[in-house]
Tab-separated table of C-alpha atoms in Angstrom:
chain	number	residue	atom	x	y	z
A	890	UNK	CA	8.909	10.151	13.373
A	891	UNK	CA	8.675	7.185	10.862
A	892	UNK	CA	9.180	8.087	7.257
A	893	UNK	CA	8.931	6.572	3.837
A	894	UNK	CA	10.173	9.224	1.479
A	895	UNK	CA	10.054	8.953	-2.263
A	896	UNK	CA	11.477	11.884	-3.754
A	897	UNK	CA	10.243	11.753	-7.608
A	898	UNK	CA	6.757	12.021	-8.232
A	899	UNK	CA	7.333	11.326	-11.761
A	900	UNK	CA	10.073	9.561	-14.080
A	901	UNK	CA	9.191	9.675	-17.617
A	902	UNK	CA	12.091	7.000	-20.079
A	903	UNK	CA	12.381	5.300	-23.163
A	904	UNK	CA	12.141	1.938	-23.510
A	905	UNK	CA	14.533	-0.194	-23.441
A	906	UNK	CA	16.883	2.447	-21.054
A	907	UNK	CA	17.609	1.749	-17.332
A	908	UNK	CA	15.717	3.150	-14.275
A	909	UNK	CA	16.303	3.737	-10.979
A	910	UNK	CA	13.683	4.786	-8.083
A	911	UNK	CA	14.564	6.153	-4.944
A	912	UNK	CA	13.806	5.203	-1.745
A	913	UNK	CA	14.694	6.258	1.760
A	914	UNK	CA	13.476	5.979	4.940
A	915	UNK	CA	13.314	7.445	8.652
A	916	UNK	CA	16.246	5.291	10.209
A	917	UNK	CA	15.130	2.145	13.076
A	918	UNK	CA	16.337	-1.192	14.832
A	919	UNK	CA	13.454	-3.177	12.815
A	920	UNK	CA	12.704	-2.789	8.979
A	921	UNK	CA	11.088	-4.832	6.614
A	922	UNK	CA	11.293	-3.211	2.898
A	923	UNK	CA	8.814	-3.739	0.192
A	924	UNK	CA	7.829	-2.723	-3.256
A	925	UNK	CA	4.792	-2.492	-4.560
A	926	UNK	CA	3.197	-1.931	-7.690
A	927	UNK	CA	-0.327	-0.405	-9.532
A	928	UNK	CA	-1.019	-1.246	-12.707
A	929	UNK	CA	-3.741	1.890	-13.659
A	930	UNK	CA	-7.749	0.653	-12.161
A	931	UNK	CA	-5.764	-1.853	-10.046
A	932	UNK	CA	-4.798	-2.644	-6.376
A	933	UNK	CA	-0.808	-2.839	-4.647
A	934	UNK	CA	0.492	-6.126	-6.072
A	935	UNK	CA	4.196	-6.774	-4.219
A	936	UNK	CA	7.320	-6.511	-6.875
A	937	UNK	CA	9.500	-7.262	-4.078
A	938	UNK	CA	10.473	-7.626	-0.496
A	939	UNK	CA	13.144	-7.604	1.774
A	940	UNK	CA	13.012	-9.470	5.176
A	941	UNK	CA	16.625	-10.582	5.969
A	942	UNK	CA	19.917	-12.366	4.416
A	943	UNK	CA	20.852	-10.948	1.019
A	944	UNK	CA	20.602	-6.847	0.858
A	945	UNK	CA	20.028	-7.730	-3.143
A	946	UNK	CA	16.919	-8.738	-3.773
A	947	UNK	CA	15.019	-9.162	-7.441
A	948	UNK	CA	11.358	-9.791	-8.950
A	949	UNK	CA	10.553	-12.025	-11.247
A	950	UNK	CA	10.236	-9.330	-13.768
A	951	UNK	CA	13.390	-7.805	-13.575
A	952	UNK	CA	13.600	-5.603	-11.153
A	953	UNK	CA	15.574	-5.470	-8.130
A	954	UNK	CA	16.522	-3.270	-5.263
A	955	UNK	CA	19.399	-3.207	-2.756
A	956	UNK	CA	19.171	-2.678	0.829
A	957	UNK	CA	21.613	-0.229	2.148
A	958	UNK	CA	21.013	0.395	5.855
A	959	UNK	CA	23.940	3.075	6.444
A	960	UNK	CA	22.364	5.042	3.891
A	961	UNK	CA	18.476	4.177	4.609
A	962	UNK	CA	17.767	3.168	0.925
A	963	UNK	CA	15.436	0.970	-0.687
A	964	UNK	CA	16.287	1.843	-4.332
A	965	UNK	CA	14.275	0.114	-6.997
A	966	UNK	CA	16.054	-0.572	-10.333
A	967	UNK	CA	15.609	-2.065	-14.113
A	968	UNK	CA	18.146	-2.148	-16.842
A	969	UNK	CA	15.535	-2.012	-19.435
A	970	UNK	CA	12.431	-1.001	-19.306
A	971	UNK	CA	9.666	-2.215	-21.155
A	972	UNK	CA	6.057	-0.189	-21.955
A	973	UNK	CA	4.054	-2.729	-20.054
A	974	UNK	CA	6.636	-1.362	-16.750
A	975	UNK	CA	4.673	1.733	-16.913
A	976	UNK	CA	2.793	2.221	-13.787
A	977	UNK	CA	3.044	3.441	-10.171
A	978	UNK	CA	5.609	2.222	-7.540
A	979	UNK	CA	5.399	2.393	-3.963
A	980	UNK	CA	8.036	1.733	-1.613
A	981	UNK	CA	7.061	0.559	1.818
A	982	UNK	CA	8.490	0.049	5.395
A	983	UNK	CA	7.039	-1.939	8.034
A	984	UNK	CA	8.890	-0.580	11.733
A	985	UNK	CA	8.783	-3.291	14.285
A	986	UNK	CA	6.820	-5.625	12.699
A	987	UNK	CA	3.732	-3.178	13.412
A	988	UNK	CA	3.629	-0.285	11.441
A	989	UNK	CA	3.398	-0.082	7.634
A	990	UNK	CA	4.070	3.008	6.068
A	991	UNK	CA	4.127	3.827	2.507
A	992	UNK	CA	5.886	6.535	0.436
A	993	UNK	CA	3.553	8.772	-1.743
A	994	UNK	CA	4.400	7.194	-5.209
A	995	UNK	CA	6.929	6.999	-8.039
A	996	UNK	CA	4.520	7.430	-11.388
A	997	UNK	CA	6.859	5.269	-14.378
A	998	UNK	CA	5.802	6.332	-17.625
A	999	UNK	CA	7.671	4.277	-20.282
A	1000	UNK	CA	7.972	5.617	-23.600
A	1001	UNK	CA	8.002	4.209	-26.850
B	1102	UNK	CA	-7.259	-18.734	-4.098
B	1103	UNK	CA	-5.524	-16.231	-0.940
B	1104	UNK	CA	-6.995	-13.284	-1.435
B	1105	UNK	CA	-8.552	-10.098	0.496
B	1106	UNK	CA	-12.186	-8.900	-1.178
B	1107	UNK	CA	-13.886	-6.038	-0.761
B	1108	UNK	CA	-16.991	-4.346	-2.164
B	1109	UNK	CA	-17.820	-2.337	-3.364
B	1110	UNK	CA	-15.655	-1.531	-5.927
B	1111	UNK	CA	-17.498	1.672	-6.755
B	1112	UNK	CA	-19.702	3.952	-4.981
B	1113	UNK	CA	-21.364	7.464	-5.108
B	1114	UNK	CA	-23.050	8.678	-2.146
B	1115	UNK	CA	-24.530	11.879	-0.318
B	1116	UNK	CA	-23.256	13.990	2.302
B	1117	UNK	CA	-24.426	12.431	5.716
B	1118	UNK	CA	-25.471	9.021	4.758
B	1119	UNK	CA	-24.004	6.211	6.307
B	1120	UNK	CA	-22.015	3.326	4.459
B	1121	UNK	CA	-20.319	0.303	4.911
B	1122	UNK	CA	-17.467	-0.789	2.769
B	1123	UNK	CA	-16.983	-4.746	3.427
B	1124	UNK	CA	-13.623	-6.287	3.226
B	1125	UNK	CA	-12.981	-10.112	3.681
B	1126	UNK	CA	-9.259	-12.438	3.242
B	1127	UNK	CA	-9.340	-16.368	3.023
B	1128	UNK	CA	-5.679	-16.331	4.319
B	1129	UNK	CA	-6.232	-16.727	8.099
B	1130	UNK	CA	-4.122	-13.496	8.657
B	1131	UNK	CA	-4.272	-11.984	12.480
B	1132	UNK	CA	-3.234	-8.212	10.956
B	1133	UNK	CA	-5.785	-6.236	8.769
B	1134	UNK	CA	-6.296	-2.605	7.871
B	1135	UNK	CA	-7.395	0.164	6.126
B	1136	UNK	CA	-5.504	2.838	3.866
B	1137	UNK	CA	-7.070	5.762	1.654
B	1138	UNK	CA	-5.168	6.655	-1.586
B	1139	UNK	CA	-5.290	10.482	-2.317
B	1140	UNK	CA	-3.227	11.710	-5.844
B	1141	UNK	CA	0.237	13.313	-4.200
B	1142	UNK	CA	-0.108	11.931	-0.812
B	1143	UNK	CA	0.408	7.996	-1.391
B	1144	UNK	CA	-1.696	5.542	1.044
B	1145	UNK	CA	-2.261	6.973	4.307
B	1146	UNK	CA	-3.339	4.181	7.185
B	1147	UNK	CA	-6.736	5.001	8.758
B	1148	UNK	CA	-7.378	2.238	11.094
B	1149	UNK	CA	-6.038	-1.198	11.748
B	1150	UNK	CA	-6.362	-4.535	13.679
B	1151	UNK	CA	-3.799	-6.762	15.195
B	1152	UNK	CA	-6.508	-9.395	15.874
B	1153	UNK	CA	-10.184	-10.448	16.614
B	1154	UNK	CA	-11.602	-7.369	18.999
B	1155	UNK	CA	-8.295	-5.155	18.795
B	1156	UNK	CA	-8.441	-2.078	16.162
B	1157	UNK	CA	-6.483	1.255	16.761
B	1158	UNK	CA	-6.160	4.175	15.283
B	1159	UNK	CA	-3.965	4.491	12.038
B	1160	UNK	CA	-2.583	8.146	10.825
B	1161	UNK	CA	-5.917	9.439	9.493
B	1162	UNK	CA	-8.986	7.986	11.416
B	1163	UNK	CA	-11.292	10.691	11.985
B	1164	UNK	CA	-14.791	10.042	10.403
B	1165	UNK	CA	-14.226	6.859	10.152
B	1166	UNK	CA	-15.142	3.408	12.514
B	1167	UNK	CA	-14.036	0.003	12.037
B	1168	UNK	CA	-14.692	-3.143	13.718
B	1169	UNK	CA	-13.118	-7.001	13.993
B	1170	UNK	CA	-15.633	-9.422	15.516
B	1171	UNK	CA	-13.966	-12.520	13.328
B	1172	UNK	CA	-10.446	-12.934	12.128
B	1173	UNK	CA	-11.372	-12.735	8.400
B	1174	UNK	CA	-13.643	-9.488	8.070
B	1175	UNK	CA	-13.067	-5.943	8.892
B	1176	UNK	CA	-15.474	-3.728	7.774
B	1177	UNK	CA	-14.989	0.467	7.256
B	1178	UNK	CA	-17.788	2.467	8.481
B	1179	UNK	CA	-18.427	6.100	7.818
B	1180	UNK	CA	-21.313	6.848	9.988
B	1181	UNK	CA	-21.634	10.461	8.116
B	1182	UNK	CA	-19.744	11.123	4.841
B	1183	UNK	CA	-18.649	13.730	3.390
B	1184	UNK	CA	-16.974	15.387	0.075
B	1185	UNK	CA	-13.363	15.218	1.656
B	1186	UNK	CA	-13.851	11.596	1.941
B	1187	UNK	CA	-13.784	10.932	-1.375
B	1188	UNK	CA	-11.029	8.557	-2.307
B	1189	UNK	CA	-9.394	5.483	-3.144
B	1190	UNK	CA	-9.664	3.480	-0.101
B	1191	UNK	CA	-7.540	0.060	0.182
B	1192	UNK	CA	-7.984	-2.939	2.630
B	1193	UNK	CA	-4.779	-4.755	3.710
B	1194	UNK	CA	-4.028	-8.007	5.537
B	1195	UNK	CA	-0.933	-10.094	6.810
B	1196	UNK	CA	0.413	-11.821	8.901
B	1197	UNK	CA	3.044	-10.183	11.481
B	1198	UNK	CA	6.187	-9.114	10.083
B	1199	UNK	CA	5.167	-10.320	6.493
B	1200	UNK	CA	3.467	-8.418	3.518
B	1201	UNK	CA	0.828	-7.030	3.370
B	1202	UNK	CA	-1.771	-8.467	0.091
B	1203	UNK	CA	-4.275	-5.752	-1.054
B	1204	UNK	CA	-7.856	-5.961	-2.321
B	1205	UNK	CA	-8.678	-4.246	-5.792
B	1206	UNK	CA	-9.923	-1.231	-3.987
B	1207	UNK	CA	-12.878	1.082	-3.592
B	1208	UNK	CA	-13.480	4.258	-5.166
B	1209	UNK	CA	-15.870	6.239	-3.338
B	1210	UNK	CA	-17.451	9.625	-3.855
B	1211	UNK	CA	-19.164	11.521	-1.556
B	1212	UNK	CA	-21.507	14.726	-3.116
């Protein structure tokens, strides 16, 4: 069965320290990989998104994430982190093209 | 501006009466649908359409109707609420193989 598995609920860190959130997914022939974002009382804004061509990709906010297929990871990562980072991260897979399915949530809370 | 709308953004209800939750994009996409956001269980699909007069089942449909008579509007119907459908529900749209853009949700509660 199709999976999106995120396996921290919560990742509490001090500004201005590096982050990484994990991502894996059910293995398949056709993956898209996405990121998304809430900000709290908000919708899913996309951070980022990989399609094809470079396994790296980044946001325009500093964050990136590397596609690794033999693993079936979608890690997200930052450097630094900044309070305004704090927030909840989904990671996303769309399986042939069709099927979007969403991990249950990374919760960042950035500390001062 | 691209974006997908829906209202409303808030609403209490009662058991058993029927709603409609509207949801509209300007961005000509053929791929729509509908998630509900529940604390510790992420956003779970309940219905979607791959085009005008096609909808199908997502992961969690029951109580719940949709329909897609024109490309940019497809509506969630709960013909009968109740409590266990309260929740942050989410409409989605795209275009095939792309990303999906979000409205600003709908918080719903059902006494």
């Amino acid at each position: 069965a199709q999976s999106v598995t995120q396996l921290d609920s919560q990742v509490p860190v001090f500004e201005e320290a590096p982050v990484e959130l994990r991502c894996n997914y059910s293995s398949s022939v056709s993956v898209y990989l996405f990121w998304y974002v809430q900000y709290p009382n908000q919708g899913l804004q996309l951070l980022l998104k990989y399609l094809s061509g470079s396994t790296l990709v980044e946001s325009i906010n500093g964050f990136e994430a590397e596609f690794n297929k033999s693993q079936t990871s979608f890690h997200l990562r930052k450097p630094s982190v900044h309070i305004s980072d704090t927030a909840e991260y989904f990671c996303a897979v769309l399986y042939n093209t069709d099927k979007l399915i969403f991990g249950t949530g990374t919760r960042l809370q950035v500390f001062p | 501006e691209a974006q997908v709308t829906q209202n409303p953004r808030y609403l209490i209800t009662v058991t058993g009466k029927k709603l409609t939750v509207t949801c509209s994009q300007n961005m000509n996409h053929e791929y729509m649908s509908w998630y509900r956001q529940d604390p510790g269980l992420g956003l779970r699909q309940i219905y979607y359409s791959m085009n005008v007069e096609v909808t199908d089942k997502g992961d969690v449909p029951e109580g719940y109707k949709v329909s897609r008579k024109e490309k940019r509007n497809f509506p969630l119907i709960l013909e009968s609420p109740s409590p266990n459908q309260t929740s942050l529900y989410f409409c989605a749209s795209s275009l095939r193989g792309a990303e999906a853009f979000f409205g600003q949700g709908t918080r719903l509660t059902v006494v």
